[in-house]
Amino acid sequence: MAGSGRDAHHAPGRLAALLIDASTEAIGTAGGHAGGIYLRSHTPGLLRLAVLAGLPGPLFRPWWRMHSDRPFPVADAYRLGVQVVLPNSTETMRRYPQFAAGLPFQFGSLYVPVTGPSGTYGVLTVLRPAAADTAELSPARERVARVAEELAARLENLPEAVAWDGEPLCVRPPAAHPSTGRLGRFAWDPAAGVVTVDAPLQALLGVELDGTVEALAEAVSPTDAERVLSALRGAAGDEPPSLPLYVRAADGGLRLMEFWTPDSDRSGSGTRPIRGFVLDPGPSSAADAAADLLPEGVFCLDRLGLVAYANPRAAQLLRRPRDLLLGRPLWDGVPWLNQPDLEDHLRSALLSPEPAHLELRHPTDGDWLALSVYPGPDVLTCTVKPTSRLEEAPEPPVSDTSSLAPLYRPIVLAIALTEAVTARQVSEVVMRELLPAFGGRRLALYLLQDRHLYLAWESGFPPGFLAPFEGVGLDERLPGVETLTTGRPLFFDSMEQLGAAYPGMDMDATEGARAFLPLIASGRPVGSCILGFDRPRDFSGEERSVLTALAGLIAHAMEKAKRYESEATLARGLQQALLPRRLTDHPLLETAGRYLPGTQGMEVGGDWYDVVESGDALALVIGDVQGHGVQAAATMGQLRSAVRAFALGDHPPDEVMSGTNHLLIDLDPGQFASCCYIRLDPTTGLARAARAGHPPPLLREPSGGTRVLELAGGVVLGVDPHARYPVTEFTVHPGAMLALYTDGLVERPGQDIEDGIGTLRVALTRAGGPTGRLASVADRLTTTARSLADRPDDIALLLATRRARARGNG
């Protein structure tokens, strides 16, 4: 790995530039309005959205990740290496009903794999207006295929493996109509510290620049100079800018900046040149001036969701000053608009030609507003005005979507439930998808155990209100019990109706409606679901049918979650049983080990460590079996036993690796494993090591310096029966400390593993010491990992220090 640092740091910026160029070119050549690129990630089987062009990232967060085995067009294009053409929503629903359920709008789409000699990197996607049939899209498909082919050729020339683990870059697509505003261009060479501008930009800015980037930022936007400067400096490094950048001119007018890094090597200073432009529409146009006088609110969004214009009436109705609206994402400028129903309507306007209409209630004063969104090629035009429907209607509605929940919501809930594997995840999905669809404000999920109901999840109920119902038996006369014992859902349009049916039952202070749904899977009772609403309402026959069907989906998901948790418990027990309870002791060598399970999926995997007697030496072993769950833990147990047997026979490290490699190939579990094996003589300090695709160990010298041991290595175990594993010798001096670890300790999404190893090296330097107990050092090295709520992988750590003389372990 020596000498690759420059390329490793250069690759992310160059990769981003290539992806952005390809996605925008594909959109333009295919007549699309949006698109993007999915890339493979470092997580096997997981695709991540790397670039999203022409759509706001937050509105499309559910589609940021895609497993390659899912029944979605992106997954099929990647896994099968075929082009997928969906001319319209009818064809999309026929071939990919789950995908169509999440985006039930009128649009067509193309999916072309980006494939080179070394494999498929990802999928190039274009969303465009609907077409009559597939034949109509043939020319567009051919053009996108050429773009994908050219992109694959460029990716082949990148210095490192292509993968994406972070969030998507959101960029503007090619404009459908040229801008009529004034536009000037600039270039900045950070290494030379020189900015050059063309004559139009010089005229636009109206000031003489001294050639520095600080002067450029100040001239473009005196009020936002720091933001401009920060974005430019970030782009010159490795941070792709969040574009477009809307800023304020000296006269208060709105300006737009875009800039990019050319596809060229960075300078010796570690920075890259920047090219860009500034667009200034000038003083308020006649159209804007006219819109400023309209009695109804009008505002415009670009295709990334940023507010490009808002008239005074819109600012007044939205309860936000204009300067807090312009240039900001709508959901940031008007936080109370963060509502699922508005998100659905915005997605519709961004993807299809039909306008969207909805009514929203302001959370502070309760006033209702009518909002309309009209699609356009480059901007969405929105109108907002008060609505008098509340005064005209005798009974106010629960919400604009409650009378008839969107028909696709049940399917979206079903899709989301397929990915939920724990009871908590199932509950979170129900709260996120079910409540907004029907205007609910309260949720309680009870699970059946030993003929009693126990609360698994609740949201929105007053503190302590549900406590008396915890652990109630099936003989209690309560609606949550009776809906389960009878198998019939119970609907109450008001609390008065509920109180009349169950006199004496504790009621909360609200006057809203309630729905009690039985959770029954394949005839087996699972629990009860309670939905609460803030106001009285009538449940239509369709809503009752949909809610009853959804209860069955929830029940099956909960039952699956219970089976999962049982298997997880078995896997955790197996994992703990296979790890050593205590490490082999030696008067001249102290050791300490730590294991942390991951927090995703099955939570346990195939990481292990061990210390084994090997002749007059000790073998220090650490390994990592691919995958998680019972199978990974079982394979780990077999490998650990094999390594122990070879070590006890005092075989050389290369023979231990080769023998274990052949065993794994013979077992053929469909998995591979990495391993590092060090035979250390505690008396002389001589160490002989072999490595099979595993991260290199660290050695902290008695003087305090810590270095990475660049051991020669072979491929991972279980792949090549002819693989060789060369042996490296080194010396461990008295007081020195060895650290062996698995990649879960040093690998983070979006971060190079070498950076993680460097961070661990620094931590070991600070945490270690000739007088420190290894157990304390091991705890300090894993403190950060223990505090993480999201650990994608399990972690194993093995420390060993050579004592200067024999002493007790204490």
Tab-separated table of N, CA, C and O in Angstrom, residues 340-385:
chain	number	residue	atom	x	y	z
A	340	PRO	N	-45.501	14.106	5.374
A	340	PRO	CA	-45.457	13.045	4.357
A	340	PRO	C	-46.363	13.303	3.166
A	340	PRO	O	-45.997	12.984	2.025
A	341	ASP	N	-47.561	13.894	3.392
A	341	ASP	CA	-48.456	14.090	2.264
A	341	ASP	C	-47.906	15.127	1.296
A	341	ASP	O	-48.024	14.991	0.080
A	342	LEU	N	-47.242	16.180	1.815
A	342	LEU	CA	-46.624	17.152	0.922
A	342	LEU	C	-45.464	16.518	0.158
A	342	LEU	O	-45.266	16.790	-1.035
A	343	GLU	N	-44.687	15.679	0.830
A	343	GLU	CA	-43.589	15.006	0.144
A	343	GLU	C	-44.100	14.188	-1.041
A	343	GLU	O	-43.510	14.198	-2.122
A	344	ASP	N	-45.205	13.486	-0.852
A	344	ASP	CA	-45.769	12.698	-1.944
A	344	ASP	C	-46.166	13.590	-3.118
A	344	ASP	O	-45.929	13.259	-4.282
A	345	HIS	N	-46.791	14.731	-2.814
A	345	HIS	CA	-47.231	15.615	-3.886
A	345	HIS	C	-46.041	16.256	-4.606
A	345	HIS	O	-46.080	16.442	-5.829
A	346	LEU	N	-44.994	16.591	-3.883
A	346	LEU	CA	-43.808	17.148	-4.531
A	346	LEU	C	-43.138	16.111	-5.421
A	346	LEU	O	-42.677	16.427	-6.529
A	347	ARG	N	-43.055	14.864	-4.935
A	347	ARG	CA	-42.488	13.803	-5.776
A	347	ARG	C	-43.299	13.652	-7.065
A	347	ARG	O	-42.750	13.463	-8.152
A	348	SER	N	-44.627	13.745	-6.941
A	348	SER	CA	-45.483	13.634	-8.114
A	348	SER	C	-45.191	14.748	-9.113
A	348	SER	O	-45.047	14.506	-10.313
A	349	ALA	N	-45.069	15.988	-8.631
A	349	ALA	CA	-44.824	17.115	-9.523
A	349	ALA	C	-43.436	17.056	-10.157
A	349	ALA	O	-43.238	17.533	-11.271
A	350	LEU	N	-42.488	16.476	-9.450
A	350	LEU	CA	-41.128	16.365	-9.984
A	350	LEU	C	-40.996	15.273	-11.035
A	350	LEU	O	-40.121	15.336	-11.897
A	351	LEU	N	-41.855	14.261	-10.966
A	351	LEU	CA	-41.714	13.109	-11.846
A	351	LEU	C	-42.740	13.048	-12.965
A	351	LEU	O	-42.515	12.363	-13.966
A	352	SER	N	-43.879	13.710	-12.817
A	352	SER	CA	-44.941	13.585	-13.803
A	352	SER	C	-45.452	14.962	-14.204
A	352	SER	O	-45.211	15.952	-13.510
A	353	PRO	N	-46.181	15.059	-15.311
A	353	PRO	CA	-46.626	16.370	-15.810
A	353	PRO	C	-47.879	16.903	-15.143
A	353	PRO	O	-48.258	18.040	-15.395
A	354	GLU	N	-48.529	16.115	-14.312
A	354	GLU	CA	-49.795	16.534	-13.733
A	354	GLU	C	-49.580	17.422	-12.513
A	354	GLU	O	-48.732	17.132	-11.668
A	355	PRO	N	-50.334	18.522	-12.385
A	355	PRO	CA	-50.229	19.349	-11.177
A	355	PRO	C	-50.740	18.598	-9.956
A	355	PRO	O	-51.531	17.657	-10.066
A	356	ALA	N	-50.278	19.021	-8.814
A	356	ALA	CA	-50.677	18.383	-7.547
A	356	ALA	C	-51.349	19.427	-6.673
A	356	ALA	O	-50.907	20.584	-6.615
A	357	HIS	N	-52.418	19.025	-5.987
A	357	HIS	CA	-53.173	19.932	-5.128
A	357	HIS	C	-53.377	19.268	-3.766
A	357	HIS	O	-53.709	18.072	-3.695
A	358	LEU	N	-53.216	20.030	-2.715
A	358	LEU	CA	-53.453	19.505	-1.374
A	358	LEU	C	-53.751	20.648	-0.431
A	358	LEU	O	-53.564	21.828	-0.779
A	359	GLU	N	-54.241	20.301	0.744
A	359	GLU	CA	-54.531	21.292	1.772
A	359	GLU	C	-53.736	20.946	3.018
A	359	GLU	O	-53.613	19.772	3.397
A	360	LEU	N	-53.171	21.968	3.635
A	360	LEU	CA	-52.312	21.803	4.796
A	360	LEU	C	-52.788	22.708	5.914
A	360	LEU	O	-53.280	23.812	5.669
A	361	ARG	N	-52.574	22.244	7.120
A	361	ARG	CA	-52.985	23.026	8.288
A	361	ARG	C	-51.752	23.530	9.010
A	361	ARG	O	-50.849	22.755	9.329
A	362	HIS	N	-51.720	24.834	9.281
A	362	HIS	CA	-50.585	25.403	9.992
A	362	HIS	C	-50.597	24.921	11.439
A	362	HIS	O	-51.647	24.945	12.102
A	363	PRO	N	-49.464	24.465	11.958
A	363	PRO	CA	-49.472	23.830	13.289
A	363	PRO	C	-49.705	24.800	14.446
A	363	PRO	O	-50.103	24.364	15.524
A	364	THR	N	-49.478	26.105	14.261
A	364	THR	CA	-49.610	27.036	15.392
A	364	THR	C	-51.003	27.629	15.504
A	364	THR	O	-51.620	27.581	16.577
A	365	ASP	N	-51.528	28.191	14.409
A	365	ASP	CA	-52.840	28.843	14.514
A	365	ASP	C	-53.975	27.994	13.951
A	365	ASP	O	-55.138	28.367	14.056
A	366	GLY	N	-53.667	26.845	13.342
A	366	GLY	CA	-54.712	25.947	12.858
A	366	GLY	C	-55.334	26.357	11.536
A	366	GLY	O	-56.263	25.694	11.069
A	367	ASP	N	-54.869	27.445	10.911
A	367	ASP	CA	-55.431	27.869	9.630
A	367	ASP	C	-55.078	26.865	8.533
A	367	ASP	O	-53.976	26.306	8.510
A	368	TRP	N	-56.021	26.692	7.605
A	368	TRP	CA	-55.797	25.777	6.491
A	368	TRP	C	-55.374	26.551	5.249
A	368	TRP	O	-55.889	27.634	4.968
A	369	LEU	N	-54.445	26.002	4.502
A	369	LEU	CA	-53.949	26.602	3.283
A	369	LEU	C	-54.108	25.618	2.132
A	369	LEU	O	-53.875	24.420	2.294
A	370	ALA	N	-54.517	26.138	0.970
A	370	ALA	CA	-54.594	25.332	-0.246
A	370	ALA	C	-53.296	25.547	-1.032
A	370	ALA	O	-52.954	26.679	-1.385
A	371	LEU	N	-52.583	24.454	-1.291
A	371	LEU	CA	-51.299	24.512	-1.985
A	371	LEU	C	-51.408	23.745	-3.291
A	371	LEU	O	-51.872	22.606	-3.316
A	372	SER	N	-50.989	24.381	-4.377
A	372	SER	CA	-50.960	23.733	-5.689
A	372	SER	C	-49.543	23.787	-6.229
A	372	SER	O	-48.853	24.797	-6.077
A	373	VAL	N	-49.110	22.692	-6.855
A	373	VAL	CA	-47.764	22.592	-7.414
A	373	VAL	C	-47.898	22.261	-8.893
A	373	VAL	O	-48.492	21.246	-9.260
A	374	TYR	N	-47.327	23.133	-9.747
A	374	TYR	CA	-47.426	22.967	-11.190
A	374	TYR	C	-46.051	22.617	-11.749
A	374	TYR	O	-45.094	23.389	-11.599
A	375	PRO	N	-45.906	21.439	-12.387
A	375	PRO	CA	-44.591	21.003	-12.884
A	375	PRO	C	-44.097	21.876	-14.032
A	375	PRO	O	-44.883	22.470	-14.781
A	376	GLY	N	-42.803	21.952	-14.161
A	376	GLY	CA	-42.153	22.623	-15.277
A	376	GLY	C	-40.837	21.936	-15.556
A	376	GLY	O	-40.334	21.177	-14.725
A	377	PRO	N	-40.245	22.182	-16.714
A	377	PRO	CA	-39.000	21.481	-17.052
A	377	PRO	C	-37.843	21.829	-16.129
A	377	PRO	O	-36.998	20.982	-15.862
A	378	ASP	N	-37.800	23.092	-15.661
A	378	ASP	CA	-36.679	23.516	-14.819
A	378	ASP	C	-37.103	23.926	-13.415
A	378	ASP	O	-36.306	23.859	-12.486
A	379	VAL	N	-38.341	24.388	-13.264
A	379	VAL	CA	-38.816	24.834	-11.957
A	379	VAL	C	-40.227	24.328	-11.724
A	379	VAL	O	-40.959	24.014	-12.677
A	380	LEU	N	-40.598	24.253	-10.456
A	380	LEU	CA	-41.976	23.990	-10.058
A	380	LEU	C	-42.582	25.313	-9.598
A	380	LEU	O	-41.999	26.009	-8.759
A	381	THR	N	-43.743	25.671	-10.140
A	381	THR	CA	-44.442	26.880	-9.720
A	381	THR	C	-45.522	26.487	-8.728
A	381	THR	O	-46.347	25.602	-9.008
A	382	CYS	N	-45.522	27.122	-7.578
A	382	CYS	CA	-46.432	26.764	-6.490
A	382	CYS	C	-47.308	27.966	-6.140
A	382	CYS	O	-46.822	29.109	-6.099
A	383	THR	N	-48.572	27.723	-5.886
A	383	THR	CA	-49.465	28.761	-5.394
A	383	THR	C	-49.987	28.337	-4.028
A	383	THR	O	-50.196	27.141	-3.768
A	384	VAL	N	-50.204	29.314	-3.174
A	384	VAL	CA	-50.712	29.035	-1.840
A	384	VAL	C	-51.715	30.117	-1.488
A	384	VAL	O	-51.501	31.304	-1.763
A	385	LYS	N	-52.849	29.718	-0.910
A	385	LYS	CA	-53.881	30.672	-0.525
A	385	LYS	C	-54.689	30.075	0.617
A	385	LYS	O	-54.748	28.852	0.781
